[in-house]
Coordinates of C-alpha atoms and ligand atoms in Angstrom, one line a residue:
M1 CA 0.0 0.0 0.0
A2 CA 1.3 3.4 -0.9
R3 CA 1.8 5.7 2.1
T4 CA -1.4 7.5 2.7
S5 CA -2.1 10.7 4.6
G6 CA -2.8 8.3 7.6
S7 CA 0.8 7.4 7.7
R8 CA 1.4 10.8 9.5
I9 CA -0.2 9.2 12.6
L10 CA 1.7 6.0 12.1
E11 CA 4.9 8.0 12.6
E12 CA 3.9 8.5 16.2
T13 CA 3.8 4.7 16.7
T14 CA 6.1 1.8 16.4
I15 CA 4.1 0.7 13.3
E16 CA 5.1 1.1 9.7
S17 CA 2.4 1.1 7.0
E18 CA 4.3 -1.8 5.4
R19 CA 3.6 -3.8 8.5
L20 CA -0.1 -3.2 8.2
E21 CA 0.1 -4.2 4.5
G22 CA 1.9 -7.4 5.5
L23 CA -0.8 -8.2 8.0
A24 CA -3.5 -7.7 5.4
A25 CA -1.7 -10.0 3.1
R26 CA -2.3 -12.9 5.6
I27 CA -5.9 -12.9 4.4
E28 CA -6.4 -15.4 1.6
T29 CA -8.9 -14.5 -1.1
S30 CA -9.7 -15.7 -4.6
G31 CA -8.7 -12.3 -5.8
D32 CA -12.2 -11.2 -6.7
S33 CA -12.8 -9.3 -3.5
S34 CA -12.8 -5.5 -3.3
S35 CA -10.9 -3.8 -0.5
L36 CA -12.1 -1.8 2.5
E37 CA -10.3 1.2 3.9
V38 CA -9.5 1.2 7.6
R39 CA -9.4 4.6 9.3
T40 CA -8.1 5.6 12.7
P41 CA -10.4 7.4 15.1
V42 CA -7.3 9.2 16.4
T43 CA -7.2 11.5 13.4
D44 CA -10.0 10.1 11.2
E45 CA -7.4 9.3 8.5
P46 CA -6.9 6.1 6.5
I47 CA -4.2 3.8 7.9
G48 CA -4.6 0.8 5.5
A49 CA -6.9 -1.5 3.6
I50 CA -8.2 -5.0 4.0
P51 CA -10.0 -7.4 1.6
A52 CA -13.8 -7.5 1.7
C53 CA -14.0 -11.3 1.7
T54 CA -16.7 -12.9 -0.4
A55 CA -18.9 -15.8 0.8
D56 CA -16.6 -18.1 -1.3
D57 CA -13.5 -16.8 0.5
V58 CA -15.1 -17.5 3.8
A59 CA -16.1 -21.1 2.8
A60 CA -12.5 -21.7 1.5
A61 CA -11.0 -20.4 4.9
V62 CA -13.3 -22.8 6.8
D63 CA -12.3 -25.7 4.5
R64 CA -8.6 -24.9 5.2
A65 CA -9.3 -24.8 8.9
R66 CA -11.2 -28.1 8.8
S67 CA -8.3 -29.8 7.1
A68 CA -5.9 -28.6 9.7
Q69 CA -8.2 -29.5 12.6
A70 CA -8.0 -33.3 12.0
D71 CA -4.3 -33.5 13.2
W72 CA -4.8 -30.9 15.9
E73 CA -7.6 -33.0 17.5
R74 CA -5.1 -35.9 17.7
A75 CA -2.6 -33.8 19.7
T76 CA -2.9 -34.2 23.5
V77 CA -4.5 -31.4 25.5
D78 CA -1.1 -30.8 27.1
E79 CA 0.6 -30.3 23.7
R80 CA -2.1 -27.8 22.7
A81 CA -1.8 -26.0 26.1
A82 CA 1.9 -25.6 25.7
I83 CA 1.4 -23.7 22.4
L84 CA -1.2 -21.4 24.0
E85 CA 1.1 -20.7 26.9
R86 CA 3.8 -19.7 24.5
F87 CA 1.3 -17.5 22.7
G88 CA 0.4 -15.8 26.1
D89 CA 4.1 -15.1 26.7
L90 CA 4.5 -13.6 23.2
V91 CA 1.5 -11.3 23.7
L92 CA 3.1 -9.9 26.8
N93 CA 6.6 -9.6 25.3
R94 CA 5.3 -7.9 22.1
R95 CA 3.0 -5.6 23.9
A96 CA 4.6 -2.4 22.6
E97 CA 3.4 -3.1 19.0
L98 CA 0.1 -4.6 20.1
L99 CA -0.7 -1.6 22.3
D100 CA 0.0 0.8 19.4
V101 CA -2.2 -1.2 17.0
V102 CA -5.1 -1.3 19.5
Q103 CA -4.8 2.4 20.1
L104 CA -4.5 3.2 16.5
E105 CA -7.6 1.2 15.5
T106 CA -9.8 2.2 18.4
G107 CA -8.5 5.6 19.8
K108 CA -8.7 4.2 23.3
S109 CA -6.3 5.2 26.1
R110 CA -3.2 3.2 26.5
Q111 CA -4.2 2.0 30.0
H112 CA -7.4 0.5 28.6
A113 CA -5.4 -1.1 25.7
L114 CA -3.2 -2.6 28.4
E115 CA -6.2 -4.2 30.1
E116 CA -6.8 -6.1 26.8
I117 CA -3.2 -7.3 26.6
L118 CA -3.3 -8.6 30.2
D119 CA -6.4 -10.6 29.6
V120 CA -5.0 -12.9 27.0
P121 CA -2.1 -14.5 28.9
L122 CA -4.3 -14.9 31.9
T123 CA -6.9 -16.7 29.8
C124 CA -4.2 -18.9 28.2
S125 CA -2.8 -19.9 31.6
Y126 CA -6.2 -20.6 33.1
Y127 CA -7.2 -23.0 30.3
A128 CA -3.7 -24.5 29.9
A129 CA -3.8 -25.4 33.6
N130 CA -7.4 -26.5 33.9
G131 CA -8.2 -27.6 30.4
P132 CA -6.8 -31.1 30.8
S133 CA -9.0 -32.0 33.8
I134 CA -12.1 -30.3 32.4
L135 CA -11.7 -32.3 29.1
A136 CA -10.7 -35.6 30.7
D137 CA -13.0 -38.6 30.3
A138 CA -15.5 -38.8 33.1
D139 CA -16.9 -42.0 34.7
R140 CA -20.6 -41.8 35.4
S141 CA -23.1 -44.2 37.0
G142 CA -24.1 -47.0 34.7
A143 CA -27.7 -48.0 33.9
V144 CA -27.5 -51.1 36.1
P145 CA -25.0 -51.1 39.0
L146 CA -22.2 -53.6 38.5
A147 CA -23.7 -54.9 35.3
S148 CA -22.9 -51.8 33.2
D149 CA -20.9 -48.6 33.2
A150 CA -20.8 -45.2 31.4
T151 CA -18.0 -42.9 30.4
V152 CA -18.3 -39.4 29.0
T153 CA -15.7 -38.2 26.4
Y154 CA -15.5 -34.6 25.2
D155 CA -14.8 -34.3 21.5
P156 CA -14.1 -31.0 19.7
V157 CA -17.0 -29.8 17.6
G158 CA -14.7 -29.1 14.6
V159 CA -14.4 -25.5 13.3
V160 CA -15.5 -22.6 15.6
G161 CA -16.5 -19.2 14.1
V162 CA -15.6 -16.2 16.3
I163 CA -17.3 -13.0 15.4
S164 CA -16.0 -10.1 17.4
P165 CA -16.7 -6.4 17.9
W166 CA -14.5 -3.3 17.7
N167 CA -14.6 -2.1 21.3
Y168 CA -12.1 -4.6 22.8
P169 CA -10.7 -6.0 19.5
L170 CA -7.8 -7.8 21.0
T171 CA -9.4 -9.4 24.0
L172 CA -12.7 -10.3 22.2
A173 CA -10.9 -11.8 19.2
M174 CA -9.0 -14.1 21.5
T175 CA -10.9 -14.8 24.7
D176 CA -13.3 -17.1 22.9
A177 CA -10.7 -18.5 20.5
I178 CA -8.3 -19.7 23.2
P179 CA -10.6 -22.3 24.8
A180 CA -11.8 -23.3 21.3
L181 CA -8.3 -24.1 20.2
L182 CA -7.4 -25.8 23.5
A183 CA -10.5 -28.1 23.1
G184 CA -9.0 -29.3 19.7
N185 CA -11.0 -27.1 17.3
A186 CA -9.9 -24.8 14.5
V187 CA -11.0 -21.2 14.6
V188 CA -12.1 -18.8 11.9
C189 CA -12.3 -15.3 13.3
K190 CA -14.2 -12.4 11.7
P191 CA -13.1 -9.2 13.4
D192 CA -15.1 -5.9 13.0
E193 CA -14.2 -4.2 9.7
R194 CA -13.0 -1.2 11.7
T195 CA -10.4 -3.1 13.8
P196 CA -9.0 -6.0 11.7
F197 CA -5.2 -5.4 12.2
I198 CA -5.0 -6.4 15.8
A199 CA -6.7 -9.7 15.1
L200 CA -4.2 -10.2 12.2
A201 CA -1.2 -9.3 14.5
L202 CA -2.5 -12.0 17.0
A203 CA -2.7 -14.5 14.1
D204 CA 1.0 -13.8 13.5
L205 CA 1.9 -14.5 17.1
L206 CA -0.1 -17.7 17.2
A207 CA 1.9 -18.9 14.3
E208 CA 5.1 -17.9 16.0
A209 CA 4.0 -19.8 19.1
G210 CA 3.8 -23.0 17.0
L211 CA 0.1 -23.2 16.1
P212 CA 0.0 -25.4 13.0
D213 CA -0.9 -23.7 9.7
G214 CA -4.5 -23.2 8.9
L215 CA -5.8 -23.6 12.4
F216 CA -6.5 -20.0 13.1
Q217 CA -7.8 -18.0 10.1
I218 CA -9.0 -14.5 9.8
V219 CA -11.7 -13.4 7.3
T220 CA -12.4 -9.7 6.9
G221 CA -15.1 -7.6 5.4
E222 CA -18.6 -6.5 6.0
G223 CA -20.5 -8.3 8.7
E224 CA -23.6 -8.7 6.6
T225 CA -21.7 -10.7 4.0
V226 CA -19.0 -12.5 6.0
G227 CA -21.1 -13.2 9.1
P228 CA -23.8 -15.3 7.5
A229 CA -21.3 -17.1 5.2
L230 CA -19.3 -18.0 8.3
I231 CA -22.3 -19.3 10.3
D232 CA -23.3 -21.5 7.3
A233 CA -19.9 -23.2 7.2
V234 CA -18.8 -23.7 10.8
D235 CA -19.9 -26.0 13.6
Y236 CA -20.3 -23.4 16.4
V237 CA -20.5 -19.6 16.6
A238 CA -19.1 -17.5 19.4
F239 CA -20.6 -14.1 18.8
T240 CA -19.9 -10.8 20.7
G241 CA -21.8 -7.7 19.6
G242 CA -25.1 -5.9 19.6
T243 CA -28.4 -7.5 20.6
E244 CA -30.1 -7.1 17.2
T245 CA -27.2 -8.7 15.3
G246 CA -27.1 -11.4 17.9
R247 CA -30.7 -12.3 17.1
T248 CA -29.9 -12.8 13.4
V249 CA -26.8 -14.9 14.4
A250 CA -29.0 -17.1 16.6
E251 CA -31.7 -17.5 13.9
R252 CA -29.1 -18.6 11.3
A253 CA -27.3 -20.9 13.7
G254 CA -30.7 -22.4 14.7
R255 CA -31.5 -23.0 11.1
N256 CA -28.2 -24.8 10.6
L257 CA -28.7 -26.7 13.9
I258 CA -25.4 -25.5 15.3
D259 CA -24.9 -24.2 18.8
C260 CA -23.8 -20.6 19.6
S261 CA -22.9 -18.3 22.4
L262 CA -24.1 -14.7 22.2
E263 CA -22.4 -12.1 24.4
L264 CA -24.6 -9.0 23.7
G265 CA -25.3 -5.6 25.1
G266 CA -26.3 -4.3 28.5
K267 CA -27.9 -1.4 30.4
N268 CA -26.0 -2.2 33.6
P269 CA -27.2 -1.0 37.0
M270 CA -25.0 0.0 39.9
V271 CA -26.6 0.0 43.3
V272 CA -25.2 2.0 46.2
L273 CA -26.6 0.9 49.6
D274 CA -27.1 3.0 52.6
D275 CA -23.9 1.7 54.3
A276 CA -21.6 2.2 51.3
D277 CA -18.5 4.4 51.5
P278 CA -19.5 7.2 49.1
E279 CA -15.9 7.9 48.1
T280 CA -15.2 4.2 47.3
A281 CA -18.5 3.9 45.3
A282 CA -17.6 7.1 43.4
R283 CA -14.2 5.8 42.4
G284 CA -16.0 2.6 41.2
A285 CA -18.5 4.6 39.2
V286 CA -15.7 6.6 37.5
K287 CA -13.8 3.4 36.6
G288 CA -17.0 1.6 35.5
A289 CA -18.7 4.3 33.5
F290 CA -15.7 5.8 31.8
T291 CA -13.3 3.0 31.1
N292 CA -12.7 2.8 27.3
A293 CA -14.8 6.0 27.1
G294 CA -17.8 3.9 28.2
Q295 CA -17.6 1.6 25.2
L296 CA -17.7 -1.5 27.4
C297 CA -20.5 -3.9 27.5
L298 CA -20.1 -4.3 31.3
A299 CA -20.1 -0.5 32.1
P300 CA -22.7 0.8 34.5
E301 CA -25.1 3.2 32.7
R302 CA -27.6 3.6 35.6
I303 CA -26.7 4.3 39.2
Y304 CA -29.2 3.9 42.0
V305 CA -28.0 5.6 45.2
D306 CA -29.7 5.3 48.6
D307 CA -31.2 8.7 49.6
R308 CA -28.9 8.9 52.6
Q309 CA -25.8 8.6 50.5
Y310 CA -26.9 10.5 47.5
D311 CA -25.5 14.0 48.0
E312 CA -22.1 12.8 49.2
F313 CA -21.8 10.2 46.4
V314 CA -22.8 12.7 43.7
D315 CA -20.3 15.3 45.0
A316 CA -17.5 12.7 45.0
F317 CA -18.5 11.3 41.6
V318 CA -18.8 14.6 39.8
G319 CA -15.5 15.9 41.3
A320 CA -13.6 12.8 40.2
T321 CA -15.2 12.8 36.8
R322 CA -14.3 16.5 36.1
R323 CA -10.7 15.6 37.0
L324 CA -10.4 12.9 34.3
E325 CA -7.9 13.7 31.6
L326 CA -9.0 13.3 27.9
G327 CA -6.3 12.6 25.3
L328 CA -5.2 10.5 22.4
E329 CA -1.4 10.1 23.1
F330 CA 0.3 6.8 22.4
D331 CA 1.5 6.8 26.0
Y332 CA 0.1 6.3 29.5
G333 CA -1.4 9.4 30.9
P334 CA -4.9 10.3 29.5
E335 CA -7.7 8.3 31.1
V336 CA -10.4 8.8 28.5
G337 CA -9.8 8.3 24.7
S338 CA -12.0 8.5 21.6
L339 CA -15.2 7.0 20.5
I340 CA -14.9 4.6 17.6
D341 CA -16.3 6.8 14.8
G342 CA -18.5 9.7 13.8
D343 CA -21.7 7.7 13.7
H344 CA -21.2 6.5 17.2
L345 CA -20.4 10.0 18.4
E346 CA -23.7 11.1 16.9
G347 CA -25.6 8.3 18.7
V348 CA -24.1 9.3 22.0
R349 CA -24.7 13.0 21.5
E350 CA -28.3 12.2 20.5
H351 CA -28.9 10.2 23.7
V352 CA -27.7 13.1 25.9
E353 CA -29.4 15.9 24.0
S354 CA -32.8 14.1 23.9
A355 CA -32.5 13.3 27.7
V356 CA -31.8 17.0 28.4
A357 CA -34.7 18.0 26.1
D358 CA -36.9 15.6 28.2
G359 CA -35.9 17.4 31.5
A360 CA -32.6 15.8 32.5
S361 CA -29.9 17.9 34.2
L362 CA -26.2 17.7 33.3
L363 CA -24.0 17.3 36.4
S364 CA -20.8 17.0 34.3
G365 CA -19.8 16.8 30.6
G366 CA -22.3 16.8 27.8
R367 CA -20.1 18.1 25.0
A368 CA -18.2 16.6 22.0
R369 CA -14.5 17.6 22.3
S370 CA -13.2 18.0 18.7
D371 CA -10.2 19.9 20.3
V372 CA -9.0 16.6 21.7
G373 CA -9.9 14.3 18.8
P374 CA -12.5 14.1 16.0
F375 CA -14.8 11.7 17.9
C376 CA -14.1 12.5 21.6
Y377 CA -16.9 13.1 24.0
E378 CA -16.7 14.3 27.6
P379 CA -17.5 12.0 30.5
T380 CA -21.1 12.9 31.2
I381 CA -23.3 12.5 34.3
L382 CA -27.0 13.0 34.1
T383 CA -29.7 13.3 36.7
D384 CA -33.5 13.8 36.7
V385 CA -33.7 11.5 33.7
D386 CA -37.2 10.7 32.4
P387 CA -37.5 6.9 32.8
D388 CA -38.9 6.6 29.2
S389 CA -36.1 8.6 27.5
R390 CA -33.7 6.7 25.2
V391 CA -30.8 7.2 27.6
A392 CA -32.8 5.5 30.4
C393 CA -33.8 2.4 28.4
E394 CA -31.3 1.9 25.6
E395 CA -27.6 1.0 25.7
T396 CA -25.7 4.2 25.1
F397 CA -22.3 2.5 24.9
G398 CA -20.4 5.8 25.5
P399 CA -19.2 7.9 28.5
V400 CA -22.7 8.7 29.7
V401 CA -24.3 7.6 33.0
S402 CA -27.4 8.7 34.9
V403 CA -27.7 8.9 38.7
H404 CA -31.0 8.3 40.6
P405 CA -31.7 8.6 44.3
V406 CA -33.7 5.6 45.7
S407 CA -35.5 5.2 49.1
G408 CA -33.9 1.8 50.0
I409 CA -33.0 -1.7 48.8
D410 CA -36.5 -2.6 47.5
E411 CA -36.7 0.4 45.2
A412 CA -33.1 -0.1 44.1
L413 CA -33.8 -3.7 43.2
E414 CA -37.1 -2.9 41.4
R415 CA -35.4 -0.3 39.2
A416 CA -32.2 -2.3 38.7
N417 CA -34.3 -5.2 37.4
D418 CA -36.6 -3.0 35.3
S419 CA -34.7 -3.7 32.0
E420 CA -34.8 -6.2 29.1
Y421 CA -31.0 -6.6 29.5
G422 CA -29.2 -8.6 32.2
L423 CA -25.5 -8.6 31.6
N424 CA -23.6 -7.1 34.6
A425 CA -24.5 -5.2 37.8
S426 CA -22.6 -4.0 40.9
V427 CA -23.6 -3.5 44.5
W428 CA -21.7 -1.1 46.9
T429 CA -21.7 -1.7 50.7
T430 CA -19.3 -2.0 53.6
D431 CA -20.8 -5.4 54.4
R432 CA -19.8 -7.9 51.8
E433 CA -22.3 -10.6 53.0
R434 CA -25.1 -8.1 52.7
G435 CA -23.8 -7.2 49.3
R436 CA -23.9 -10.9 48.3
G437 CA -27.5 -11.2 49.5
V438 CA -28.6 -8.2 47.3
A439 CA -26.5 -9.5 44.4
R440 CA -28.6 -12.7 44.4
K441 CA -31.7 -10.7 43.7
I442 CA -30.4 -8.8 40.7
E443 CA -31.3 -10.4 37.3
C444 CA -27.9 -10.3 35.6
G445 CA -25.3 -12.9 34.5
T446 CA -22.6 -11.2 36.7
V447 CA -23.0 -9.1 39.8
C448 CA -19.9 -7.6 41.4
V449 CA -19.7 -6.4 45.0
N450 CA -17.6 -3.2 45.5
D451 CA -16.1 -3.3 42.0
P452 CA -17.8 -2.2 38.8
Y453 CA -16.8 -5.2 36.6
T454 CA -13.1 -6.2 36.9
V455 CA -13.5 -8.7 39.7
G456 CA -16.2 -10.5 37.6
W457 CA -14.5 -10.4 34.3
A458 CA -11.0 -11.3 35.5
A459 CA -12.3 -14.3 37.6
T460 CA -11.4 -16.4 34.6
D461 CA -12.5 -19.5 36.5
A462 CA -16.1 -18.2 36.8
P463 CA -18.6 -18.1 33.9
M464 CA -19.6 -14.8 32.3
G465 CA -22.5 -14.0 30.1
G466 CA -25.9 -12.4 30.0
V467 CA -29.6 -13.2 30.6
G468 CA -32.6 -11.7 28.7
D469 CA -31.5 -9.5 25.8
S470 CA -27.9 -9.7 26.9
G471 CA -27.3 -13.1 25.4
L472 CA -27.0 -16.8 25.7
G473 CA -24.3 -19.1 26.9
R474 CA -21.2 -18.4 28.9
R475 CA -17.5 -17.6 28.3
H476 CA -14.8 -18.3 30.9
G477 CA -14.5 -21.1 33.4
P478 CA -15.3 -24.8 32.6
E479 CA -18.6 -23.6 31.0
G480 CA -16.5 -21.5 28.5
L481 CA -14.5 -24.6 27.4
R482 CA -17.3 -27.2 27.4
R483 CA -19.4 -25.2 24.9
Y484 CA -16.8 -26.2 22.3
V485 CA -17.1 -29.9 22.7
D486 CA -19.7 -32.6 22.1
A487 CA -20.2 -34.8 25.1
R488 CA -20.2 -38.4 23.9
T489 CA -21.4 -41.2 26.2
I490 CA -19.8 -44.6 25.9
A491 CA -21.7 -47.2 27.9
T492 CA -20.8 -50.9 28.2
S493 CA -22.7 -53.9 29.4
R494 CA -20.9 -56.8 31.2
I495 CA -23.9 -59.1 30.6
G496 CA -24.8 -58.6 27.0
P497 CA -28.1 -56.9 26.1
L498 CA -30.1 -55.6 29.0
D499 CA -33.0 -57.7 28.2
A500 CA -34.6 -60.9 29.5
P501 CA -32.1 -63.8 29.4
P502 CA -33.1 -66.7 27.0
G503 CA -35.8 -68.9 28.6
V504 CA -36.9 -66.4 31.3
P505 CA -40.7 -65.8 31.1
P506 CA -41.6 -62.2 30.3
R507 CA -43.8 -62.0 33.5
W508 CA -40.7 -62.9 35.7
F509 CA -38.5 -60.5 33.9
A510 CA -41.1 -57.7 34.4
R511 CA -41.1 -58.4 38.1
F512 CA -37.3 -58.4 38.2
M513 CA -37.2 -55.1 36.4
L514 CA -39.7 -53.5 38.7
G515 CA -37.7 -54.6 41.7
L516 CA -34.5 -53.4 40.2
T517 CA -36.0 -50.0 39.4
T518 CA -37.1 -49.7 43.1
I519 CA -33.6 -50.5 44.3
Q520 CA -32.1 -48.1 41.8
R521 CA -34.3 -45.2 42.9
R522 CA -33.4 -45.9 46.6
L523 CA -29.7 -46.0 45.7
A524 CA -30.0 -42.7 43.7
R525 CA -31.5 -41.0 46.8
W526 CA -28.9 -42.5 49.3
L527 CA -25.9 -42.2 47.1
P528 CA -26.4 -39.1 45.0
Ligands
NDP1 P1 -22.4 -5.4 15.9 O1 -23.4 -6.4 16.4 O2 -22.8 -4.4 14.9 O3 -21.1 -6.0 15.4 C1 -20.4 -7.1 16.0 C2 -19.8 -8.0 15.0 O4 -20.8 -8.6 14.2 C3 -18.9 -7.2 14.0 O5 -17.8 -8.0 13.7 C4 -19.8 -7.1 12.8 O6 -19.1 -6.9 11.6 C5 -20.5 -8.4 12.8 N1 -21.8 -8.4 12.1 C6 -22.5 -7.4 11.6 N2 -23.6 -7.9 11.0 C7 -23.6 -9.2 11.0 C8 -24.4 -10.3 10.6 N3 -25.6 -10.0 9.9 N4 -24.1 -11.5 10.9 C9 -23.0 -11.8 11.6 N5 -22.1 -10.9 12.0 C10 -22.4 -9.6 11.8 O7 -22.0 -4.7 17.3 P2 -21.4 -3.3 17.5 O8 -20.3 -3.0 16.5 O9 -22.5 -2.4 17.7 O10 -20.6 -3.6 18.9 C11 -21.0 -3.1 20.1 C12 -22.0 -4.0 20.7 O11 -21.4 -5.2 21.2 C13 -22.6 -3.4 22.0 O12 -24.0 -3.6 22.0 C14 -22.0 -4.1 23.1 O13 -22.7 -4.1 24.3 C15 -21.7 -5.4 22.6 N6 -20.6 -6.1 23.3 C16 -20.9 -7.1 24.1 C17 -19.9 -7.7 24.9 C18 -20.2 -8.9 25.8 O14 -19.3 -9.6 26.2 N7 -21.5 -9.1 26.2 C19 -18.6 -7.2 24.8 C20 -18.4 -6.2 23.9 C21 -19.4 -5.6 23.2 P3 -18.9 -5.5 10.9 O15 -19.0 -4.4 11.9 O16 -17.5 -5.6 10.3 O17 -19.9 -5.3 9.8

């Protein structure tokens, strides 16, 4: 690719435009595909181009993956784990380039890009350490004690399609791919068309770690073409993105009779109880609502504060928010970066302006900041929000949060649960046991106590996912690995067919079976 005007911004990074061209060249196409420009939100300039894969290109990538998978399935789990551990090391060691690519593609602050880097080696190590036991054959009770037995084996489904969004393009391209590979599958990943280069850089590192050719492929292009073609060719889909796209993915997967996990949007509540420390809760609100400029599926967008804490909490929250530093430097320092593009900026602006038109008050922020970057928006706190306004009901996915006083736990719970979504929530209290009790009553896949989302997300051993419009299935933990395998039961009989032996009259055999069933039911109760 010839140097474009976008290469001016490349000069601020460790990345050469030739490097991005080399990454794009990893994508195999028939040559009939057109190309798509990739722009950086840091300056809104082009930085490179990727192929817009056709449906045939996608089918060919899945065929290559399927051929490579047969040998990979025969490797031991420990052999596969060793390669993923090496990959985790490489991600850490090559973080300077990866951080630059993530920042270039998303405009996020470096500290939030680093959170993406750290997630990958932790996920690799968790599954490398625990995968062998989670995938080991398991003995189960047989149909007839002593006369038969049953063993469960876990076999890879084949080829897994990973469809990932732009907001955490490094983490979300890999966090579902790592367990899929460990389980013995091949992976074909379709990153968002705005953030393809980080997924390609990761493919490079997987190859360097020793992953056999063809096992991890990237297909790029528009979701509406590439997504359906991928779902039609693979054996499982791990999708992360918006709820409406998730519904189309589930419909197509259903038609193909393949399984899928859907990690979708949220309108996450944060509940501050009467015994919370307002300063601590305010620190959590800043971290939760404004990490990655609020473009985080787990971010709180609605905060319910007990009346008795409201004024102190709001003072601390507004003060800390106003102190946040906005900026787009390729270095640690700024705490809030850019939104992904102009369309998204318009959506965020519209949510805030319509809320204000409906009577909401701005406690902080509320303005685009083109002086910082073309798509930057101030961290914004609203109050007196009309419960029917868009900002109250729909996911904003930007640095915007509303604060509401509530009369106690009952009102907080009622309002927290008044949503079609159910992804993540948090409860703030000085009594963790009380917090756990309140958490059990919130209808979300994850509820964190005294932290907005990190303790839940980073607990790699614990499942993560949504209920309601926030999705289906779970990533992380044993659940996040078992979704990629078919459980096969192998049952054997020591006495031949479980049927009446030759010469035994059917009436006697019927009596025997009734007696046996009674014994089995008693045993099941006494020896669960
Ligand atoms: P989208 O649903 O628009 O896009 C997500 C991915 O799906 C992209 O790669 C996109 O490709 C692809 N895609 C688009 N159309 C189709 C289709 N018809 N079939 C298959 N794939 C398709 O999501 P957003 O870009 O709006 O991402 C933000 C959303 O993701 C938010 O709602 C957020 O809450 C959610 N999210 C959820 C997370 C979770 O873990 N629960 C984590 C992070 C984000 P392309 O854009 O290239 O066309």
